[in-house]
Short mmCIF file of C-alpha atoms and ligand atoms in Angstrom, two decimals:
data_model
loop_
_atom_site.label_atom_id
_atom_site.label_comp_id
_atom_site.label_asym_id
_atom_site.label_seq_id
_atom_site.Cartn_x
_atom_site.Cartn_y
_atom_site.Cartn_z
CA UNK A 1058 16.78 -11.51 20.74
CA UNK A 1059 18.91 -14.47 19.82
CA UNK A 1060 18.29 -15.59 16.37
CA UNK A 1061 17.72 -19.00 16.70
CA UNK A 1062 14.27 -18.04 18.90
CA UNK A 1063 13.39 -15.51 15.85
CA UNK A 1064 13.29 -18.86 13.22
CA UNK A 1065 11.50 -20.39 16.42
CA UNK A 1066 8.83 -17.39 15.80
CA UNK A 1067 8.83 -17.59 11.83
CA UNK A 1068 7.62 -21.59 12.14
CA UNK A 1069 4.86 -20.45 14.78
CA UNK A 1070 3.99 -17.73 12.19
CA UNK A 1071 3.31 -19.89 9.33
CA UNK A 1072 1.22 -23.20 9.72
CA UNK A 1073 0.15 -25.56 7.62
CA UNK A 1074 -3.45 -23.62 7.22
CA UNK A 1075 -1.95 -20.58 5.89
CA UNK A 1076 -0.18 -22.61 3.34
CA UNK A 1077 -3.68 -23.40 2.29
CA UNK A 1078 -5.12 -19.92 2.37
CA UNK A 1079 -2.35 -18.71 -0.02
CA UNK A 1080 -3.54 -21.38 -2.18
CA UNK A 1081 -6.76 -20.89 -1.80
CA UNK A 1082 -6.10 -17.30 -3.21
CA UNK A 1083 -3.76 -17.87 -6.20
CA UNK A 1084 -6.56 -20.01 -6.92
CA UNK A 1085 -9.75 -17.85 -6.96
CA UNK A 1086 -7.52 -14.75 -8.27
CA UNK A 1087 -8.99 -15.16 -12.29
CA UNK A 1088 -12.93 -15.03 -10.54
CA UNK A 1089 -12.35 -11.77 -9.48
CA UNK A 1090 -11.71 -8.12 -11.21
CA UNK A 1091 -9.83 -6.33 -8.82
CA UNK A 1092 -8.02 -7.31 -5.30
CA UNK A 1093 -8.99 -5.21 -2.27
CA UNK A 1094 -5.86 -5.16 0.18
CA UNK A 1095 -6.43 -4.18 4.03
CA UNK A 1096 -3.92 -2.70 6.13
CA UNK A 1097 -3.33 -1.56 9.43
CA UNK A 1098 -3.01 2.58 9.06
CA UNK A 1099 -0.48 2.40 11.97
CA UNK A 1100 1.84 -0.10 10.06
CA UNK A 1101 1.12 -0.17 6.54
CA UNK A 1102 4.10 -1.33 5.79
CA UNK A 1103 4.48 -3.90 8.31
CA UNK A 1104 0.91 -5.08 7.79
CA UNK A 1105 1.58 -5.48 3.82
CA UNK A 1106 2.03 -8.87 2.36
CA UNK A 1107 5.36 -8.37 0.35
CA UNK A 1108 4.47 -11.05 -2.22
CA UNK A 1109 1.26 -9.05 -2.88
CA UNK A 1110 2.40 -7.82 -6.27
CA UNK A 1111 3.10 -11.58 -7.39
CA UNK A 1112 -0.38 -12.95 -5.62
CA UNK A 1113 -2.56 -10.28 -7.16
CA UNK A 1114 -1.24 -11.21 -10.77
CA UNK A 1115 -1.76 -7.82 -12.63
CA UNK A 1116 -5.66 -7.48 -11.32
CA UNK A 1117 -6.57 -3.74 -10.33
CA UNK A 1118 -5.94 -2.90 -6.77
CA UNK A 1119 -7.33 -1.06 -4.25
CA UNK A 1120 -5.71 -0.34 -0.82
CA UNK A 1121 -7.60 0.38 2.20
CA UNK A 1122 -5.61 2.31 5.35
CA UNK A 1123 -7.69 0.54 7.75
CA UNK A 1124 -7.86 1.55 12.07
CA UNK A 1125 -7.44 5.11 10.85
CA UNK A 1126 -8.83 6.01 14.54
CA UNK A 1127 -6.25 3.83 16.03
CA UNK A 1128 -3.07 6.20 13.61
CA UNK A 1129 -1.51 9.50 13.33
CA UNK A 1130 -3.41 11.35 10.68
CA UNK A 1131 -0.89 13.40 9.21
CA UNK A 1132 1.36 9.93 9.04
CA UNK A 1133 -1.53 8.52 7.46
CA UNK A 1134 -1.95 11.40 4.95
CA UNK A 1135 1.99 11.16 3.84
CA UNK A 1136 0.61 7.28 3.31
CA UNK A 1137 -1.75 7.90 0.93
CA UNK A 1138 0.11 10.14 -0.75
CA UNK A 1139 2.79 7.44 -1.25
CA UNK A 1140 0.77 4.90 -2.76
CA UNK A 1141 -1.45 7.44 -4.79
CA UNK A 1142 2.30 7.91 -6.51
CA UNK A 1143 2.59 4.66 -6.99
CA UNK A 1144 -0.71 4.40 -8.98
CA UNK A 1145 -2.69 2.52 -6.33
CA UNK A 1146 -6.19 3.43 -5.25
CA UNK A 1147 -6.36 4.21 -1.46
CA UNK A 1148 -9.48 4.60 0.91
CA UNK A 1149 -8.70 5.78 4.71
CA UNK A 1150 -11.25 3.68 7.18
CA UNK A 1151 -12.01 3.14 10.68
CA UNK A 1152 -14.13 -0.02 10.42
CA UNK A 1153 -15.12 -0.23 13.86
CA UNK A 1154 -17.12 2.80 13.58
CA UNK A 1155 -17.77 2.43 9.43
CA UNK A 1156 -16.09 5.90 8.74
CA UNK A 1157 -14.78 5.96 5.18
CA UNK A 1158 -16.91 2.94 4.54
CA UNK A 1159 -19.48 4.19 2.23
CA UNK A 1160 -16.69 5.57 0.10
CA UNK A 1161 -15.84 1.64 -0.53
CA UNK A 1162 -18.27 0.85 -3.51
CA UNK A 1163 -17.92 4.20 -5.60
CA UNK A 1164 -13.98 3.80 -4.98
CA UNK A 1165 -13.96 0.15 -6.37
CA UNK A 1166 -16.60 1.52 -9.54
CA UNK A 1167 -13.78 3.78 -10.04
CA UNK A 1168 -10.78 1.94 -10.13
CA UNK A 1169 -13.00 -1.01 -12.65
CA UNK A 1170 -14.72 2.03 -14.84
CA UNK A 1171 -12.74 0.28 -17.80
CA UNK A 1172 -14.00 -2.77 -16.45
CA UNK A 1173 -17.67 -2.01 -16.60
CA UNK A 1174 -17.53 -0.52 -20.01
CA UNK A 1175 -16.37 -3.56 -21.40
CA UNK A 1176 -19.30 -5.50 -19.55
CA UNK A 1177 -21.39 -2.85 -21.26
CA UNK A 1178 -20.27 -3.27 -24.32
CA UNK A 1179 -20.41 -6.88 -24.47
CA UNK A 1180 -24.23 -6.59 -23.48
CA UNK A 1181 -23.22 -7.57 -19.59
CA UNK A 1182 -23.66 -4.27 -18.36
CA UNK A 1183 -26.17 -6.32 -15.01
CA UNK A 1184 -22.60 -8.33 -14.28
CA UNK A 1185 -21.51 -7.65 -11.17
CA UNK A 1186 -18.21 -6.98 -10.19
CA UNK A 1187 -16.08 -8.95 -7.91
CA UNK A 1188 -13.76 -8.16 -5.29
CA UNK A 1189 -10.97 -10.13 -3.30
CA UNK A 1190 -10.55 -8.78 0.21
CA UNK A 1191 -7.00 -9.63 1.17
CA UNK A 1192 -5.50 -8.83 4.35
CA UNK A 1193 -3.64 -10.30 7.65
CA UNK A 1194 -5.26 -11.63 10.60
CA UNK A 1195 -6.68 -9.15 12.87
CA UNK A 1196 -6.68 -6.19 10.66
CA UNK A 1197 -10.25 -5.81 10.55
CA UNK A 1198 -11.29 -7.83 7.38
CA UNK A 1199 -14.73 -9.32 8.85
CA UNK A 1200 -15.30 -6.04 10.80
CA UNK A 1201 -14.95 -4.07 7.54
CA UNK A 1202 -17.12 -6.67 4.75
CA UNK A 1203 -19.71 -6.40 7.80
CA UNK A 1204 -19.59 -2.75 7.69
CA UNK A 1205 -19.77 -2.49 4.04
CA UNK A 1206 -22.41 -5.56 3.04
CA UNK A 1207 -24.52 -3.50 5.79
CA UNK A 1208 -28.09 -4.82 6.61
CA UNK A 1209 -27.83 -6.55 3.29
CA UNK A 1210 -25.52 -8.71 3.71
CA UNK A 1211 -26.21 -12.08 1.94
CA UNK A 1212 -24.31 -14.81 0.61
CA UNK A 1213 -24.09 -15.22 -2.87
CA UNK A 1214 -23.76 -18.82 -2.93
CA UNK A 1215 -20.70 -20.68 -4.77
CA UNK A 1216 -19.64 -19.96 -8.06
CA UNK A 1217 -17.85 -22.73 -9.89
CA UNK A 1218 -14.94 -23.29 -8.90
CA UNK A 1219 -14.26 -21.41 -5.96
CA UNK A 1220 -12.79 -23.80 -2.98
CA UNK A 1221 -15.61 -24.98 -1.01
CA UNK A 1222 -16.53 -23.03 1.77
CA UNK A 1223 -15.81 -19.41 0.24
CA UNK A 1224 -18.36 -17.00 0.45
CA UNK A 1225 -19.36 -14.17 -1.74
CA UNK A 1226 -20.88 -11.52 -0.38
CA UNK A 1227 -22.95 -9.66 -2.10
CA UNK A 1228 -22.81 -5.66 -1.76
CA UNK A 1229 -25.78 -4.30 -4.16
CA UNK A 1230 -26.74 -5.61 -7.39
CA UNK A 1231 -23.40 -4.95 -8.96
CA UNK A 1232 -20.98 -5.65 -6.70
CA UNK A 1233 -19.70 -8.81 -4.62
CA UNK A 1234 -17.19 -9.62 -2.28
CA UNK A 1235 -14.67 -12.59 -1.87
CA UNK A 1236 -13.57 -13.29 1.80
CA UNK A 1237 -10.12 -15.23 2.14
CA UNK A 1238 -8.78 -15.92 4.98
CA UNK A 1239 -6.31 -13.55 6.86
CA UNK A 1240 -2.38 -14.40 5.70
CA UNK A 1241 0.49 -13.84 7.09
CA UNK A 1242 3.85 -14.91 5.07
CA UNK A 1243 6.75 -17.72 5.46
CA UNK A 1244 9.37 -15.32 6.33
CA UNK A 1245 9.31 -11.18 7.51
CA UNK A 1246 11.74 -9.08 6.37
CA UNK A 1247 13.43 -8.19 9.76
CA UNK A 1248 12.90 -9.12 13.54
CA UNK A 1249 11.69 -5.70 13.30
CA UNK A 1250 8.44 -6.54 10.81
CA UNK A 1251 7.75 -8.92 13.63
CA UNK A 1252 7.58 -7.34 16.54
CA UNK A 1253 5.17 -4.12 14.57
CA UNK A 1254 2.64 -6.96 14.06
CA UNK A 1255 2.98 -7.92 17.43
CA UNK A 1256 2.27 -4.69 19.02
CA UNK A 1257 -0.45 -4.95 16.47
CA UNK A 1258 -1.98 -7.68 17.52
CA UNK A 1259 -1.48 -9.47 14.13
CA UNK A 1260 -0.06 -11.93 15.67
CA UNK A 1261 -0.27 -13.55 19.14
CA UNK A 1262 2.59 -11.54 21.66
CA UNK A 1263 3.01 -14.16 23.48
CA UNK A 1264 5.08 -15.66 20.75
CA UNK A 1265 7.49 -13.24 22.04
CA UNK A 1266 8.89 -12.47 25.27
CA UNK A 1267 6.89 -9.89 26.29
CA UNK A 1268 9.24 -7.45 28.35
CA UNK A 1269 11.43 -7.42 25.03
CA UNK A 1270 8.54 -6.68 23.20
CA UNK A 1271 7.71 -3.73 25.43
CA UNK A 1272 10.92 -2.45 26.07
CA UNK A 1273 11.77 -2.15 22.18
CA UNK A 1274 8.44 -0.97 21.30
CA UNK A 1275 8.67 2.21 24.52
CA UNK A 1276 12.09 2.73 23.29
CA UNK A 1277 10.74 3.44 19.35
CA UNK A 1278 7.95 5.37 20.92
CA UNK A 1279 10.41 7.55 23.24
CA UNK A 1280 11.78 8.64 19.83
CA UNK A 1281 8.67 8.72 18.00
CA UNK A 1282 6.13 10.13 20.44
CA UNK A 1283 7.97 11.56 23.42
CA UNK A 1284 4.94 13.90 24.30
CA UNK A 1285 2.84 10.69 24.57
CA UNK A 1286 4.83 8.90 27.00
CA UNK A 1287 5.44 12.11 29.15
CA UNK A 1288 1.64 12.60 28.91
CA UNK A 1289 0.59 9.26 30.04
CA UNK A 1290 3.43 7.62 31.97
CA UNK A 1291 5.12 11.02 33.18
CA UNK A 1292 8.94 10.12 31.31
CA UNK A 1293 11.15 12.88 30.59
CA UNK A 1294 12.44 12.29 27.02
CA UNK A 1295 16.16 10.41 27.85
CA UNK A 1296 17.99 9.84 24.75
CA UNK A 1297 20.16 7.60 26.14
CA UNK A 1298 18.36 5.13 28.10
CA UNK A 1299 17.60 1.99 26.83
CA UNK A 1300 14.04 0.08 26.51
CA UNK A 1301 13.98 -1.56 29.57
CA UNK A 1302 15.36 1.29 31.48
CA UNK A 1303 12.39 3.27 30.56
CA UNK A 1304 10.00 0.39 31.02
CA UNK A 1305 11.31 0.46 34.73
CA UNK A 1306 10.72 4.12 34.85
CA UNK A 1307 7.05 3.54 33.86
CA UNK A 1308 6.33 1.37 36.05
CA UNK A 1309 8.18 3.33 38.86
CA UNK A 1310 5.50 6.07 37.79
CA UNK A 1311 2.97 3.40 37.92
CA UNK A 1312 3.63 2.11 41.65
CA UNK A 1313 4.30 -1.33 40.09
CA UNK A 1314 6.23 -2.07 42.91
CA UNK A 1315 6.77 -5.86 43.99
CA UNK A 1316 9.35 -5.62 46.50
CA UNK A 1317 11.48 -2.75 47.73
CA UNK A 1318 13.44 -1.27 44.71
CA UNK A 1319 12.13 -3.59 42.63
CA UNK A 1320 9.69 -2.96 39.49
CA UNK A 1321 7.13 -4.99 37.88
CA UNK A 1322 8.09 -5.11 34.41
CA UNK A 1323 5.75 -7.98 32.95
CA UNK A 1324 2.65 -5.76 34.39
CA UNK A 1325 3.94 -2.86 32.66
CA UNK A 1326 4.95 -4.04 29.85
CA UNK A 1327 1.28 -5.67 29.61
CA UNK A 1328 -0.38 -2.13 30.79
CA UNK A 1329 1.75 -0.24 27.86
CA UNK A 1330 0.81 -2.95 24.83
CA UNK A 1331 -3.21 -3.02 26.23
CA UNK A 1332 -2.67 0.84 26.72
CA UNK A 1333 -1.39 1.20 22.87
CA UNK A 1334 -4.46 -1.32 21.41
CA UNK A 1335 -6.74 0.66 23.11
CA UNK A 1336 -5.74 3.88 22.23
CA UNK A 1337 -5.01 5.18 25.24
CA UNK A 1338 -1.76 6.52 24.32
CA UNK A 1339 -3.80 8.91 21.50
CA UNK A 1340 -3.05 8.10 17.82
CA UNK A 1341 0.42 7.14 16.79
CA UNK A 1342 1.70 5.91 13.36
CA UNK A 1343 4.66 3.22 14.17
CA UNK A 1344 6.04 3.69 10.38
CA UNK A 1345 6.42 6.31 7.52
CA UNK A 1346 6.32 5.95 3.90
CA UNK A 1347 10.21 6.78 3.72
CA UNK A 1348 11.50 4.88 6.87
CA UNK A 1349 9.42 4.19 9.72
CA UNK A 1350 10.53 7.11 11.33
CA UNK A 1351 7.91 9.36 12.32
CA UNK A 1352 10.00 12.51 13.58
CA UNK A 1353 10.88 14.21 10.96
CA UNK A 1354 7.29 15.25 10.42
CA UNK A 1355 7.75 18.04 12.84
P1 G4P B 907 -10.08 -9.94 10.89
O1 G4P B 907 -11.37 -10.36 10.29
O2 G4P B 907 -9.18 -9.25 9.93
O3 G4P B 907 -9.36 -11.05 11.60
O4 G4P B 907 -10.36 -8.84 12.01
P2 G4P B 907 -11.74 -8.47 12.74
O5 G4P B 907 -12.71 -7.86 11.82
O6 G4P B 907 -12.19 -9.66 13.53
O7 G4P B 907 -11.24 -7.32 13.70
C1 G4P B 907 -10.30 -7.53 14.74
C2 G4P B 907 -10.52 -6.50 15.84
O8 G4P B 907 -10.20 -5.21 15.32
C3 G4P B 907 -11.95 -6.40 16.32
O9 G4P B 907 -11.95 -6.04 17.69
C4 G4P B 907 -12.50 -5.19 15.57
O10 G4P B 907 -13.55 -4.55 16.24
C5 G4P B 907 -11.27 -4.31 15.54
N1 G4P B 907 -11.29 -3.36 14.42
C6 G4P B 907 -11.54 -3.59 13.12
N2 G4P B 907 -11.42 -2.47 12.39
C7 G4P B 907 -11.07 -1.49 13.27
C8 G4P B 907 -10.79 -0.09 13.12
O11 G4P B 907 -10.83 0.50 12.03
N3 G4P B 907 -10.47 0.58 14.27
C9 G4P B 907 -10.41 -0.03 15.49
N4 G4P B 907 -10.09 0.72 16.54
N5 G4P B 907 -10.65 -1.33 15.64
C10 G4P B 907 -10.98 -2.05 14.55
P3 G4P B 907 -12.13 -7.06 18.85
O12 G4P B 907 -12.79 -8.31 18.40
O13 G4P B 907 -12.68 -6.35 20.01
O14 G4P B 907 -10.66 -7.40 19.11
P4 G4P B 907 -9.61 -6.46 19.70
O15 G4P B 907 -10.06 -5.04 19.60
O16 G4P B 907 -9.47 -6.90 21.10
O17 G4P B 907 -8.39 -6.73 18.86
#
C-alpha cells in the first residue's frame, strides 16, 4: 500500500474524541488503585496501547487476554506466560460467554493485597477498591464490565472530580469499576499493527481497501494456519503464491464466478474477514509473544 494512503489511515484513526478520551484517562488515573487493560487474545500485541506503561503511571496492572474463544489456546498460553515474566497479572476470558469472568474480582484482590492492608490499617478496611478498565474499541470492554457487574450492576454515582459523564460501576461492596472510553493511538508501529486491528474489527475495514486487506491477511494465514485454509476453502499450502493469488483460488473454490475466468475477489475477500470474526475458520492466534509468528509452535 502506498504510504501516503497509510498517513491517510493514521488521521482517520485518531479524531479529535480520542484526543479527549486519553485525557480523560491521564486525568482520572490518581482515583483509581490499579488499571485493568483488555486485549484481544488473538492480537495481544497489536491490540496493546504502546504508551500504556506511561498512561498507567506506576498503578498496579492487570491484563486480561480477552476473545479467548475467538484464539489459539496454546498461543494464548505462551501469552500468559510472557507477561507473567514480565510481572504482570493476567486473566484468560471469553466475555461473550463470561468464562474466566468470575476469576476477575479475586484476581484484582490479589494483585491490591498490599493495597487493602494499608486500607486496613488506616481503619478503611470498608474502602472499596477501584479499577480503570482500559482497552481499544471493540475488544469487548462493555461486554466484559456487563459480565462482571452481573445482575448487580449499579452506578456508583460521580466521585469528585471525575469528568462528567464517567461511571463507576460498582462490583460488590469492595470493589468498583471505571469505564473509559475505548482508545486507539496517534500513530501504529507498522502498516502491519494496522491491518491486525482491522481483521479485528478494532477498527472500521473499510478504511482500507479491502482485497489488500484480505489478500495480506490469507497470505499470513497460509503460513500460519495452512490446515485451516485447506479445511475450509480447500487450498493446497503454495509457498510461493502471493495473497491475491490465493484469494483467487478461494474464491475459484467458492464458485465466485462473475464472468468466465474471472473471480470475485471483493466477495471473497468479505466471506474470508466475516468467516475469521465469526470463527468459522476455528481458533487462530495472528501473533506470538516472540514475533507474530505462530509456526514454530509445532
Ligand atoms: P467495546 O465495549 O470494547 O467496544 O466492545 P463490546 O463489549 O461492545 O464488544 C464488541 C463485540 O465483541 C460484541 O459483539 C461482543 O459480543 C463481542 N465480544 C466481546 N467479548 C467477546 C469474547 O470474549 N468473545 C467473542 N467471541 N466475542 C466477544 P457484537 O456487538 O455482536 O459485535 P460483533 O461480534 O459483530 O463485533
Amino acid at each position: 500500500m502506498a504510504e501516503n494512503t497509510f498517513e491517510k489511515m493514521n488521521i482517520q484513526w485518531f479524531p479529535g474524541h480520542m484526543t479527549k478520551a486519553q485525557r480523560m484517562i491521564e486525568e482520572n488515573l490518581k482515583l483509581v488503585d490499579a488499571v485493568c487493560e483488555l486485549l484481544d487474545a488473538r492480537i495481544p500485541r497489536a491490540s496493546r496501547n504502546p504508551d500504556i506503561d506511561r498512561l498507567a503511571g506506576g498503578k498496579p496492572r492487570l491484563v486480561i487476554l480477552n476473545r479467548t474463544d475467538l484464539a489459539d489456546p496454546a498461543v494464548t498460553a505462551r501469552w500468559r506466560r510472557a507477561f507473567e515474566a514480565q510481572g504482570l497479572a493476567i486473566l484468560e476470558t471469553d466475555a461473550k460467554s463470561g468464562r474466566g469472568v468470575k476469576d476477575f474480582a479475586p484476581a484484582v484482590r490479589r494483585l491490591l493485597a498490599d493495597r487493602l492492608r494499608e486500607y486496613e490499617a488506616k481503619g478503611q478496611s470498608g474502602r472499596a477498591l477501584r479499577v480503570m478498565v482500559l482497552g481499544i474499541p471493540n475488544v469487548g470492554k462493555s461486554t466484559f464490565i456487563n459480565k462482571v457487574a452481573g445482575r448487580k450492576a449499579a452506578l456508583a454515582g460521580d466521585r469528585p472530580g471525575v469528568t462528567r459523564g464517567r461511571q463507576w460501576i460498582r462490583i460488590d461492596a469492595g470493589l468498583e469499576l471505571l469505564d473509559t472510553p475505548g482508545i486507539l493511538w496517534p500513530k501504529f508501529d507498522s502498516q502491519e499493527v494496522g491491518e491486525l486491528l482491522a481483521v479485528t474489527n478494532a477498527i472500521k475495514a473499510e478504511v482500507l481497501d479491502r482485497e489488500t486487506l484480505a489478500a495480506n491477511f490469507i497470505l499470513r494465514l497460509s503460513r500460519l494456519y495452512p490446515d485451516a485454509l485447506r479445511e475450509r476453502y480447500k487450498l493446497e499450502p503454495d509457498p510461493g503464491a502471493d495473497g491475491f493469488t490465493l484469494l483467487e483460488r478461494a474464491a475459484q473454490k467458492r464458485g465466485f464466478l462473475v464472468s468466465r475466468g474471472e473471480y470475485d475477489l471483493e466477495r471473497m475477500a468479505n466471506t474470508l474477514l466475516s468467516e475469521y470474526h465469526d470463527g468459522k475458520l476455528g481458533r487462530l492466534s495472528l501473533e506470538t509473544p516472540d514475533d507474530g509468528i505462530v509456526d514454530d509452535r509445532k
